[in-house]
mmCIF file of C-alpha atoms and ligand atoms in Angstrom:
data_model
loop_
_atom_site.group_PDB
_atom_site.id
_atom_site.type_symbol
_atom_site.label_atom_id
_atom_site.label_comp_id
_atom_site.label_asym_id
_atom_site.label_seq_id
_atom_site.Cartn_x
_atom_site.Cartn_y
_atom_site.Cartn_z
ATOM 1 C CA UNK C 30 41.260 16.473 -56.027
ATOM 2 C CA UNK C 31 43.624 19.201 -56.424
ATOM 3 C CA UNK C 32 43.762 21.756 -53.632
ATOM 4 C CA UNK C 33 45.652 25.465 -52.638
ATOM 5 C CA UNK C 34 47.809 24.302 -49.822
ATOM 6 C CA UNK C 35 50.651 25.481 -47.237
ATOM 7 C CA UNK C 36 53.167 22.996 -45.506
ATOM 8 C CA UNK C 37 54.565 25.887 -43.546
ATOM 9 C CA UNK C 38 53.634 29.519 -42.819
ATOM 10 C CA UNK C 39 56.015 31.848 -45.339
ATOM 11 C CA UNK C 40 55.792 33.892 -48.512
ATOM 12 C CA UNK C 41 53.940 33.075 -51.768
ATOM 13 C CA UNK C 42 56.634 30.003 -52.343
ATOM 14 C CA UNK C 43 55.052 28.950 -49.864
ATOM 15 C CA UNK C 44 51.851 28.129 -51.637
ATOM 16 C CA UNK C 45 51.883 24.641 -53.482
ATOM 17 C CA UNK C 46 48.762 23.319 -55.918
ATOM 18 C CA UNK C 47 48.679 19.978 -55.367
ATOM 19 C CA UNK C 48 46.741 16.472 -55.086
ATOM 20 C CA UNK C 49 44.676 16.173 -51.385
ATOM 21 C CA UNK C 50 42.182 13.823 -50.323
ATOM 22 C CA UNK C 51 38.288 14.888 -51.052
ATOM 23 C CA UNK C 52 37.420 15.766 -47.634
ATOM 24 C CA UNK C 53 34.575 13.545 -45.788
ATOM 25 C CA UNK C 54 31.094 15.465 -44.663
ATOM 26 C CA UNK C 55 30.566 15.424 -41.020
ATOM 27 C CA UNK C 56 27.272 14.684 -40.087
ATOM 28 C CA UNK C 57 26.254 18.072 -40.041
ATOM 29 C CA UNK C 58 28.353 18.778 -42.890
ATOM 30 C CA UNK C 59 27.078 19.074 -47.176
ATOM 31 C CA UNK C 60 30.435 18.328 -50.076
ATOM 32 C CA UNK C 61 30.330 21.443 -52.051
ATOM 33 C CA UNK C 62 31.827 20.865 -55.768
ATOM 34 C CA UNK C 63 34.027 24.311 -55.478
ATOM 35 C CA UNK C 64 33.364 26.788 -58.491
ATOM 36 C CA UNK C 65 34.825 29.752 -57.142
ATOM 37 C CA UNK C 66 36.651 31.162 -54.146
ATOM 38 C CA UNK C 67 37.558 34.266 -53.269
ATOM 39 C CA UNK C 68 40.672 36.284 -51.772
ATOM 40 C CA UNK C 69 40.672 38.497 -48.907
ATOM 41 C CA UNK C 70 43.790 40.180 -46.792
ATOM 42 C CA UNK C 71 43.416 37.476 -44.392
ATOM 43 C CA UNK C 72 44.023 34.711 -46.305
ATOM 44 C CA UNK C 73 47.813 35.840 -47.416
ATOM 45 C CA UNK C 74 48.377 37.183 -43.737
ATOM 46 C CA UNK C 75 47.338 33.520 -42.450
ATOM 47 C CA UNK C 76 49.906 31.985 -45.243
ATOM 48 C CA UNK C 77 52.258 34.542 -43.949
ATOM 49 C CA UNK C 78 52.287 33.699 -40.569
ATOM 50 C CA UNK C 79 50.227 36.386 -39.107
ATOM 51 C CA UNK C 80 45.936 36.704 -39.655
ATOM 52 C CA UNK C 81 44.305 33.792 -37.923
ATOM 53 C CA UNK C 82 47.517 31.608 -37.916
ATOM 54 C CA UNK C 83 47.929 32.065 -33.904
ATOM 55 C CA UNK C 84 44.484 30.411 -33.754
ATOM 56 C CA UNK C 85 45.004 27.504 -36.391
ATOM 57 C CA UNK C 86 48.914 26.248 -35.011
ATOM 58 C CA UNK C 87 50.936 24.021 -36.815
ATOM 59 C CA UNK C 88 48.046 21.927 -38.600
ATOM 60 C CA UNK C 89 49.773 21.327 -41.549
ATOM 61 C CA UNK C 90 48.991 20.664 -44.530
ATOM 62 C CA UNK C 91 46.891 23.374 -44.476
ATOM 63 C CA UNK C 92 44.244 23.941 -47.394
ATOM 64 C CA UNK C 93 43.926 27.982 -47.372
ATOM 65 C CA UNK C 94 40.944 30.340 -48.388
ATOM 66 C CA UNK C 95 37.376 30.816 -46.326
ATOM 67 C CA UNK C 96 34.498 31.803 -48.960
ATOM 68 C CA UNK C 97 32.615 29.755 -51.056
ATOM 69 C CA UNK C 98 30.652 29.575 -53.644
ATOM 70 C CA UNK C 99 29.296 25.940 -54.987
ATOM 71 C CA UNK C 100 26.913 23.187 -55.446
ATOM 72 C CA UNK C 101 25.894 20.768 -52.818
ATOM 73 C CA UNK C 102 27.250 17.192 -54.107
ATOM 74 C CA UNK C 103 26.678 15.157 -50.879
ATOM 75 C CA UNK C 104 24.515 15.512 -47.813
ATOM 76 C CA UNK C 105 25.939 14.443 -44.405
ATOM 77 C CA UNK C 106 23.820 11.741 -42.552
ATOM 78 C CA UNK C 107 22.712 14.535 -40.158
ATOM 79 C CA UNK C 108 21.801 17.088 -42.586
ATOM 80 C CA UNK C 109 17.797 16.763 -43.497
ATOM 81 C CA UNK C 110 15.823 17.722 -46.987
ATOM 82 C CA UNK C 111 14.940 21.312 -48.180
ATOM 83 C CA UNK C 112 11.696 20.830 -46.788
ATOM 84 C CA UNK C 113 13.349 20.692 -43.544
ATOM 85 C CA UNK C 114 15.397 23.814 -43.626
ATOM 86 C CA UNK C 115 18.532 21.239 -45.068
ATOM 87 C CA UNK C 116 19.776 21.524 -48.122
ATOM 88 C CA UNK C 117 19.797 19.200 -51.517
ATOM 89 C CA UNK C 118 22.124 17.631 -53.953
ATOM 90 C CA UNK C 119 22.599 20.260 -56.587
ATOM 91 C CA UNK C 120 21.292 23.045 -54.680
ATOM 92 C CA UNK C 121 23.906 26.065 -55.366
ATOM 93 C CA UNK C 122 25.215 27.889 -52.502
ATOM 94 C CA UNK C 123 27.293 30.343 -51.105
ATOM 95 C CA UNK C 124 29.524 30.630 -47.780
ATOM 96 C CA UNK C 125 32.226 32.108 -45.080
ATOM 97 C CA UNK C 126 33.240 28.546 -43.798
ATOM 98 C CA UNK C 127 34.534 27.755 -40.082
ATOM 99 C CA UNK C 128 36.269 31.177 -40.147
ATOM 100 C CA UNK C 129 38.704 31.728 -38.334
ATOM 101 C CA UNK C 130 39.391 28.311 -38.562
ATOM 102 C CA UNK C 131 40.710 26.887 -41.749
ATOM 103 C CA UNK C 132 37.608 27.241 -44.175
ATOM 104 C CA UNK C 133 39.409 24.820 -47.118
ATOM 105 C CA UNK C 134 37.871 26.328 -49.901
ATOM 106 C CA UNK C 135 40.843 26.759 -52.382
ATOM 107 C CA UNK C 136 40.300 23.136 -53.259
ATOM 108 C CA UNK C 137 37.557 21.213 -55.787
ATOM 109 C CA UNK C 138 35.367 20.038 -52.927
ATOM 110 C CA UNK C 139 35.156 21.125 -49.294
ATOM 111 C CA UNK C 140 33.075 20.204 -46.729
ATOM 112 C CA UNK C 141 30.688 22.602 -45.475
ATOM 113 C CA UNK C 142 29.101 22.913 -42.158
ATOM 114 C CA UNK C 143 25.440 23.654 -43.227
ATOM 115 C CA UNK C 144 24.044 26.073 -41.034
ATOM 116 C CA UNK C 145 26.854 28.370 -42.340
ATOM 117 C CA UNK C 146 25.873 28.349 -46.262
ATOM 118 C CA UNK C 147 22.659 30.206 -47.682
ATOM 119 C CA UNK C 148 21.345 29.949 -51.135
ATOM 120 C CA UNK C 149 23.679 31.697 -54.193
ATOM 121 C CA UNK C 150 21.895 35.026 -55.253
ATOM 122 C CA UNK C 151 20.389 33.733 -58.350
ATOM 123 C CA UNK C 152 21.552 37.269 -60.507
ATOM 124 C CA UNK C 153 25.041 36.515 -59.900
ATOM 125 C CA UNK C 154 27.339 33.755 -61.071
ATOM 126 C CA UNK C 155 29.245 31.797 -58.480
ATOM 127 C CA UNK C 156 32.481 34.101 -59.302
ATOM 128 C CA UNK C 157 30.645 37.068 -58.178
ATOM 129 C CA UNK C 158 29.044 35.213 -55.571
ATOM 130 C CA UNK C 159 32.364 33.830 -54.219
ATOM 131 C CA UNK C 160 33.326 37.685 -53.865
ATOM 132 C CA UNK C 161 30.951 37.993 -51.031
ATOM 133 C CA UNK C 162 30.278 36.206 -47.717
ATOM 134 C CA UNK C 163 33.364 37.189 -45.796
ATOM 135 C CA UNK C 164 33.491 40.926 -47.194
ATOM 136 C CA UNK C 165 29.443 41.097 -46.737
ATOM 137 C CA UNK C 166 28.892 39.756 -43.444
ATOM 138 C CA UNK C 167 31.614 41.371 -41.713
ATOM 139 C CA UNK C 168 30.000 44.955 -42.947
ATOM 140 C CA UNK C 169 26.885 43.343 -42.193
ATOM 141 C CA UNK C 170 27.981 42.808 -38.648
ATOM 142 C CA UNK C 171 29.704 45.840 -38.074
ATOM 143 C CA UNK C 172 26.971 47.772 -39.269
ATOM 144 C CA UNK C 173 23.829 46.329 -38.096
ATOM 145 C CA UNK C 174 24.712 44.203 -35.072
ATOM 146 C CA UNK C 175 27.721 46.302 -33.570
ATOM 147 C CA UNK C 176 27.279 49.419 -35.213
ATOM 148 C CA UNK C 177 23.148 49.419 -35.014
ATOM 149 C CA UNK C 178 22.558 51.936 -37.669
ATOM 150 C CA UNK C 179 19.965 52.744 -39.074
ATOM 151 C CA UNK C 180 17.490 55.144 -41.279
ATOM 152 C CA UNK C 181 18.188 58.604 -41.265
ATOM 153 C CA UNK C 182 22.103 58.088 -39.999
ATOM 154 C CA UNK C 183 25.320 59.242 -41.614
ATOM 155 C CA UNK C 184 28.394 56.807 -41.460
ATOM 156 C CA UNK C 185 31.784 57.238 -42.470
ATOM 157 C CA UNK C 186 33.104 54.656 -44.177
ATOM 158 C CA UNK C 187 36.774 53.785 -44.861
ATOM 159 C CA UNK C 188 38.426 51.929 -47.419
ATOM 160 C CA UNK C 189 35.372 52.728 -48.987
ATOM 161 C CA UNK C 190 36.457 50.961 -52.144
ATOM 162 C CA UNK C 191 37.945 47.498 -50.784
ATOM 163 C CA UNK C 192 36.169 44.653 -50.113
ATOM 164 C CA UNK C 193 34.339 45.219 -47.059
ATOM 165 C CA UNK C 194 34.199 49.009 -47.742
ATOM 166 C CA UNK C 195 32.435 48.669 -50.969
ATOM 167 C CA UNK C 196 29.671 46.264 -49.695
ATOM 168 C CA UNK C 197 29.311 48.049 -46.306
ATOM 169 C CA UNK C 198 28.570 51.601 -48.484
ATOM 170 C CA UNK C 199 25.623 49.366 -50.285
ATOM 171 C CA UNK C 200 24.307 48.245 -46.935
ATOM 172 C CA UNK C 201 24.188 51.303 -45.523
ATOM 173 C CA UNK C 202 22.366 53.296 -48.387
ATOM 174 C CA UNK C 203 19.918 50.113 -48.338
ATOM 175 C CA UNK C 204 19.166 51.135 -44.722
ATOM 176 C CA UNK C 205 18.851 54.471 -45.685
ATOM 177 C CA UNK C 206 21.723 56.083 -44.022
ATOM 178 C CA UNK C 207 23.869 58.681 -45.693
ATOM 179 C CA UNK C 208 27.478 57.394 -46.118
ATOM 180 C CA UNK C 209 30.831 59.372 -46.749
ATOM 181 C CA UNK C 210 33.470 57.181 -48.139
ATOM 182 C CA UNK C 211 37.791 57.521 -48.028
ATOM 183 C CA UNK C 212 39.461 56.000 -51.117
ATOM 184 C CA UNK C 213 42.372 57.594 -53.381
ATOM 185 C CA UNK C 214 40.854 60.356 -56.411
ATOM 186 C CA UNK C 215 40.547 57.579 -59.213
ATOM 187 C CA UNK C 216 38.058 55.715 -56.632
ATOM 188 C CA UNK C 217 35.727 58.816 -56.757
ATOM 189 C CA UNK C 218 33.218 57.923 -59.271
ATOM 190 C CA UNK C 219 33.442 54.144 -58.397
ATOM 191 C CA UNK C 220 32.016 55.312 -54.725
ATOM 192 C CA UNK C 221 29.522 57.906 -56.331
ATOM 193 C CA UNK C 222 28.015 55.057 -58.212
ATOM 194 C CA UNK C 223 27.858 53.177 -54.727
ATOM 195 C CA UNK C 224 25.925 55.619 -53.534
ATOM 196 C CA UNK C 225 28.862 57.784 -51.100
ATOM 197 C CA UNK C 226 30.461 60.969 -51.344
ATOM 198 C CA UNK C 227 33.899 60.347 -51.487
ATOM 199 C CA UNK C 228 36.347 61.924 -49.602
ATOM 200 C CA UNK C 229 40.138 61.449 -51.246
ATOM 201 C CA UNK C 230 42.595 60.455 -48.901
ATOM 202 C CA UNK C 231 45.278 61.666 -50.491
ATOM 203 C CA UNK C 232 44.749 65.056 -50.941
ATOM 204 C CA UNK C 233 42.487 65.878 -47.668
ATOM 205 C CA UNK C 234 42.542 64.931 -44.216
ATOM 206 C CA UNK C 235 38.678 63.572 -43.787
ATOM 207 C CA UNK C 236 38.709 64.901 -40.418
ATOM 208 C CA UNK C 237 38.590 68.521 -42.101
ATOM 209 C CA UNK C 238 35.763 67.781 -44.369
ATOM 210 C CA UNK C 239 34.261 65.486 -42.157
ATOM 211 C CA UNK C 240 31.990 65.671 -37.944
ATOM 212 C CA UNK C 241 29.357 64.290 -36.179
ATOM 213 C CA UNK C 242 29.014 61.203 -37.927
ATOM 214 C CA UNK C 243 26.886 58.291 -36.061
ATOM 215 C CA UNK C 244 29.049 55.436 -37.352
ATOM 216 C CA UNK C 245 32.589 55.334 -38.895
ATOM 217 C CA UNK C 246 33.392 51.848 -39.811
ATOM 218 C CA UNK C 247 37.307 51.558 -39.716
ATOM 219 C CA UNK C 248 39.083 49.357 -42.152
ATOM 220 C CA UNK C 249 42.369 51.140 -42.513
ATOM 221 C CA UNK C 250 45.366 50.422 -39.782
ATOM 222 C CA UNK C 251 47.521 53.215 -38.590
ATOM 223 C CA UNK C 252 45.856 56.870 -36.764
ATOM 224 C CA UNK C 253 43.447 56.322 -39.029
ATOM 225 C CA UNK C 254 41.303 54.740 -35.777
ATOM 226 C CA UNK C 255 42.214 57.052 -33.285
ATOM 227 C CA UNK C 256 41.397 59.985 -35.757
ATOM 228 C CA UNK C 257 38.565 58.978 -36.563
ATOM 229 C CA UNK C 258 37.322 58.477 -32.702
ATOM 230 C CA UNK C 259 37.367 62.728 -33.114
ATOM 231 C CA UNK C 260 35.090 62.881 -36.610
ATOM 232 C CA UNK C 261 31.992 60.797 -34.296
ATOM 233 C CA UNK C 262 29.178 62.353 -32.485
ATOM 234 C CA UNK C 263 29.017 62.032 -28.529
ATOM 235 C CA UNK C 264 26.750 58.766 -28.292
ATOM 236 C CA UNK C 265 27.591 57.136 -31.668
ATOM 237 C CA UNK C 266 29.874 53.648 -32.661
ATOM 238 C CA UNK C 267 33.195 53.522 -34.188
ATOM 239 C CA UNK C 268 33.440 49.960 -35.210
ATOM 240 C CA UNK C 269 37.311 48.671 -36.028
ATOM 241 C CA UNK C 270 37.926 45.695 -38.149
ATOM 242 C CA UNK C 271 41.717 46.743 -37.968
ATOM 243 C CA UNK C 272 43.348 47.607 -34.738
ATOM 244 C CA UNK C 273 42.267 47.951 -30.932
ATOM 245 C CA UNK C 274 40.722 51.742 -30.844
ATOM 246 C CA UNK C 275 41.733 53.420 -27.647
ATOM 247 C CA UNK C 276 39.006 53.085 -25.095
ATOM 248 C CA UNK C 277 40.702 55.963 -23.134
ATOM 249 C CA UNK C 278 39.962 58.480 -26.174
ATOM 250 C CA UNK C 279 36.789 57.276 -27.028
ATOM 251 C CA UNK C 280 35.198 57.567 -23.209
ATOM 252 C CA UNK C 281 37.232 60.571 -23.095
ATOM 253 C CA UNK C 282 34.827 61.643 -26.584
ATOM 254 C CA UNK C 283 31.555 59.906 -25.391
ATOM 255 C CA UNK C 284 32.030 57.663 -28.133
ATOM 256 C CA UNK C 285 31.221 54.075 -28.152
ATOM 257 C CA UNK C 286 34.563 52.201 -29.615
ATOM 258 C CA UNK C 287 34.298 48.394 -30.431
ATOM 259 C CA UNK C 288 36.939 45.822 -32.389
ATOM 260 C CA UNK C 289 35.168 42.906 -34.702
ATOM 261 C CA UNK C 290 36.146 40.183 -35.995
ATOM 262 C CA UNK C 291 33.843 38.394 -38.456
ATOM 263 C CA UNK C 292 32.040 35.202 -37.610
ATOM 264 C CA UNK C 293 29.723 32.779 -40.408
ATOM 265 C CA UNK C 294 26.837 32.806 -40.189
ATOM 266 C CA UNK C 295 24.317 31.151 -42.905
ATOM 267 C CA UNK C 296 20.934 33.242 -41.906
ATOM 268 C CA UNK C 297 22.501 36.956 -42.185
ATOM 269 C CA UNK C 298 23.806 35.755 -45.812
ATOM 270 C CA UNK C 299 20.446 34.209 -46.662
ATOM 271 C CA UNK C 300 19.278 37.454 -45.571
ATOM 272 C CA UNK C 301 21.956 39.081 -47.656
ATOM 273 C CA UNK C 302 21.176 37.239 -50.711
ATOM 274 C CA UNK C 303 17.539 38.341 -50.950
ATOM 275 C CA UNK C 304 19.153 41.692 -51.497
ATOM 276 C CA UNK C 305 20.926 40.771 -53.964
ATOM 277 C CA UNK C 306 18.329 39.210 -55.788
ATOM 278 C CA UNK C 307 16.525 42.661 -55.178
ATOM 279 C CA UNK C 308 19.031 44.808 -56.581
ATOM 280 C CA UNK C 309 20.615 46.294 -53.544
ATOM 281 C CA UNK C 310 23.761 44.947 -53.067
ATOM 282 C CA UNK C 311 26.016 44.268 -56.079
ATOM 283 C CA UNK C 312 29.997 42.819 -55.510
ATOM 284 C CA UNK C 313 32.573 44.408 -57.594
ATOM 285 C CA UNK C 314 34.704 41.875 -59.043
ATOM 286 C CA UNK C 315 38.524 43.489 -60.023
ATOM 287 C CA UNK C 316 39.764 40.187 -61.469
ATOM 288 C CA UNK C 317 39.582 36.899 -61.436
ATOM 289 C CA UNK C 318 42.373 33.646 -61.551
ATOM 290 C CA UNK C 319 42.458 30.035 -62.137
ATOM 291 C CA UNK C 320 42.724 27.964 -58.686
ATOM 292 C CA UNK C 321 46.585 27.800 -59.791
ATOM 293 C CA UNK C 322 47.501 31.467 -60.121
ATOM 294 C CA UNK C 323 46.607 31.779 -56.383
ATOM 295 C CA UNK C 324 50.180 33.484 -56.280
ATOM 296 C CA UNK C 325 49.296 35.844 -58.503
ATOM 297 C CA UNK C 326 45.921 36.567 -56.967
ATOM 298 C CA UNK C 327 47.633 36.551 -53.457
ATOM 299 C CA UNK C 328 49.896 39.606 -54.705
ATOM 300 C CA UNK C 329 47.468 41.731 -56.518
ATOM 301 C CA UNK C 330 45.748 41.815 -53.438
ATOM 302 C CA UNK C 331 48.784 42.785 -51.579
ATOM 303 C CA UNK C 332 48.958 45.432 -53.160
ATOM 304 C CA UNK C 333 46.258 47.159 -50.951
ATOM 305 C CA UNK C 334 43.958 48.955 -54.048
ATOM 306 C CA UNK C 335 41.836 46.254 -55.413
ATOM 307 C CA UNK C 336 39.006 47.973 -56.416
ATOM 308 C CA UNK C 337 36.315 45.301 -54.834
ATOM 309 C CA UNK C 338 37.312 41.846 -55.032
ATOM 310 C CA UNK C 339 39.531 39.405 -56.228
ATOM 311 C CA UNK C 340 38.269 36.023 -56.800
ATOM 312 C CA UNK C 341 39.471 32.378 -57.701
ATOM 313 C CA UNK C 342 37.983 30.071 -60.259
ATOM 314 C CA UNK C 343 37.948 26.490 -59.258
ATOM 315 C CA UNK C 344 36.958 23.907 -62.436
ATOM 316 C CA UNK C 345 36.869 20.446 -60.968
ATOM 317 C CA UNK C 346 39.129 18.524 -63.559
HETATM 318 N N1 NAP Y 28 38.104 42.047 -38.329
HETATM 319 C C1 NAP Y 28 37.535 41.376 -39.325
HETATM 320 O O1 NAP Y 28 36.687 40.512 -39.110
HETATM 321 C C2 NAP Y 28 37.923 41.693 -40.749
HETATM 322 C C3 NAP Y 28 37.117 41.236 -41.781
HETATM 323 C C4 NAP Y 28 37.440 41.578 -43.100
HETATM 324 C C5 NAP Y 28 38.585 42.349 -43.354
HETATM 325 N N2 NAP Y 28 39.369 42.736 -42.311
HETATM 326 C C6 NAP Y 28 40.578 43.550 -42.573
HETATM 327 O O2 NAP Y 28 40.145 44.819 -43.023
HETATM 328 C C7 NAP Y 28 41.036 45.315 -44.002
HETATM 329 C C8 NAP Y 28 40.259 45.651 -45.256
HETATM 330 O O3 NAP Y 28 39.776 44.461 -45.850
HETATM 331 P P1 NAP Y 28 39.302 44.459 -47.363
HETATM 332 O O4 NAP Y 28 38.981 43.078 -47.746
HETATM 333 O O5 NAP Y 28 38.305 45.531 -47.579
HETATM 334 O O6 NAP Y 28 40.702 44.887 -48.037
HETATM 335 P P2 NAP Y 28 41.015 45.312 -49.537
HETATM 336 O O7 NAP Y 28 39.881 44.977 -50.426
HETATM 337 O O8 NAP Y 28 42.343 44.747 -49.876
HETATM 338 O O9 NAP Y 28 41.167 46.895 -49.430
HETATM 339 C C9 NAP Y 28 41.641 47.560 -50.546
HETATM 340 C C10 NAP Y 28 41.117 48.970 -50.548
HETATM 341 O O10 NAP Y 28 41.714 49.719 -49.503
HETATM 342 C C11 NAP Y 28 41.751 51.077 -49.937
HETATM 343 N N3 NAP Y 28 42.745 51.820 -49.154
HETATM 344 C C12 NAP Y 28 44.065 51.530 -49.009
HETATM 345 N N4 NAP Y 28 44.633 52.436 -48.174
HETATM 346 C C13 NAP Y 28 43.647 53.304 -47.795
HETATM 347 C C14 NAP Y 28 43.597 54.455 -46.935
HETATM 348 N N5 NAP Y 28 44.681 54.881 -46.298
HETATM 349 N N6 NAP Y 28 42.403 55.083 -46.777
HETATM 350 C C15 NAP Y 28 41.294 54.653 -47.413
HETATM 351 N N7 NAP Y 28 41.281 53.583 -48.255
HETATM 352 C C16 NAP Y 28 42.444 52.909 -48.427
HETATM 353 C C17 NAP Y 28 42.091 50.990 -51.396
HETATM 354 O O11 NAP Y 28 41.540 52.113 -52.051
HETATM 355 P P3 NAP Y 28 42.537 53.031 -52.957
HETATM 356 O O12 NAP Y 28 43.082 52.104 -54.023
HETATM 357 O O13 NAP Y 28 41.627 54.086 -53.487
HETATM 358 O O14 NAP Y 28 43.616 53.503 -52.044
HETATM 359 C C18 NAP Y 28 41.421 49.670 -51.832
HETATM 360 O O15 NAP Y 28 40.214 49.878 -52.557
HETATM 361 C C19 NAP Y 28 42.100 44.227 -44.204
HETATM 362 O O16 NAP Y 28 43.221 44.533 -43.405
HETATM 363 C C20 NAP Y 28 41.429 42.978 -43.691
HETATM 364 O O17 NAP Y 28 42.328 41.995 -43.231
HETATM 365 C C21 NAP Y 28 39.060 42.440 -41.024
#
């Protein structure tokens, strides 16, 4: 099969398309024929050297990229029928794979442990599908299981257009809190449509226009953290998928200050996928690429203003 895959951590020359063995299903493990993958920041820092590369070593060949989104091929010997909570040949399904371990989903097959796929929304194609499960489920754990908002709250979210900030801003309105959102001016409508007021980054500080929110959801690396410690009410979250926030501060604030990092996890995205199917939660797609062009995909999301996602199409030759 062909496959996206590094021989050593370094730039996008780095990155070579290339012939690798089908991979062999564990027990508890379904093939997945690939359709689409997608890209997020962590994938190009890992092939850089930095992201979850300090956890993976020197495993090389490495076959890069963590979501999924597919149709079962083969079922590992472990791995029961549908009417057993398993899954079938030529169900289609979605997935954040082994994360942070190396998911192996830039590739025509991988194989999938199955507790950590859910059933594809069935309103979305597996390119907008593919967008998802990372971006989703880590706003779906900051939110709900660190963050533990709810009905009636405001949150402040950042990066408000990106990945996980677009996503998170549907979550939240689903829950029924209020959200404020920080992306640049041209963003503005894009987050209105979302559901958020939008506060633009470049022109205002969101600390002046901005207090005594229950939740700020931190996806931006810099003050940005410790700032936003100050915009939180005494007894609410701010949950960091960036950088260590400075428990110091935030005791010093009464705020509660916690660092995530996202984990699979097949029932939240089952969970996740009825909403989609409801019309709650919708992924932006910015662009999509052939499995090939991963270079290309790799820098437009480098550039740090993708407007949702960018995602991968895999066609098994
Ligand atoms: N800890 C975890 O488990 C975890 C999980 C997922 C992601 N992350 C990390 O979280 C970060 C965001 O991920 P992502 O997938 O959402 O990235 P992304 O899609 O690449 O984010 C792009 C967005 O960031 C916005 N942006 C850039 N600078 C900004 C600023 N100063 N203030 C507000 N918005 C700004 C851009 O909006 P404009 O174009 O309008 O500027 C753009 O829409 C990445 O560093 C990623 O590695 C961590």
């Amino acid at each position: 099969m062909k496959a996206v895959r590094i021989h050593t951590y370094g730039g996008n020359d780095v990155v070579r398309y290339e012939e690798a063995p089908v991979p062999v299903s564990a027990s508890d493990e379904v093939l997945v024929r690939v359709h689409a993958a997608s890209v997020n920041p962590v994938d190009w820092k890992t092939r850089s050297g930095g992201g979850q590369a300090d956890k993976i070593g020197e495993r090389f060949p490495i076959v890069l990229g963590w979501d999924v989104s597919g149709t079962v091929e083969e079922l590992g010997s472990g791995v029961v029928d549908p009417d057993d909570d398993g899954w079938a040949v030529g169900d289609e399904v979605f997935g954040l794979l082994r994360f942070p371990q190396p998911g192996q989903t830039y590739a025509e097959y991988v194989a999938a442990p199955a507790h950590e796929l859910a059933p594809k929304p069935s309103r979305l194609s597996h390119v907008e599908a593919a967008a998802m499960p990372l971006a989703v489920l880590t706003a779906w754990q900051a939110l709900f299981e660190t963050g533990a908002l709810e009905a009636g709250h405001t949150a402040l979210v950042h990066a408000a257009a990106g990945g996980v900030g677009h996503l998170a801003v549907q979550l939240a309105r689903w829950k029924g809190a209020g959200v404020v959102g920080t992306a640049s001016g041209g963003n503005a409508d894009f987050l209105r449509s979302l559901g958020a007021a939008p506060v633009d980054y470049t022109r205002e500080r969101f600390e002046d226009v901005v207090s005594e929110v229950d939740l700020a959801l931190v996806a931006v690396n810099g003050d940005v953290t410790d700032r936003s410690l100050g915009v939180v009410r005494r007894g609410g979250v701010l949950v960091s998928i960036r950088s260590e926030p400075s428990q110091e501060e935030a005791e010093r604030l009464g705020v509660r200050a916690e660092r995530v990092l996202v984990r699979p996890h097949g029932g939240q995205l089952a969970e996740i996928s009825s909403l989609v199917d409801a019309g709650h939660v919708r992924p932006a797609v910015a662009a999509e690429f052939p499995l090939e062009e991963v270079d290309q995909a790799f820098e437009l999301s480098e550039s740090g203003h993708v407007r949702g996602k960018v995602v991968l199409r895999v066609t098994t030759g």
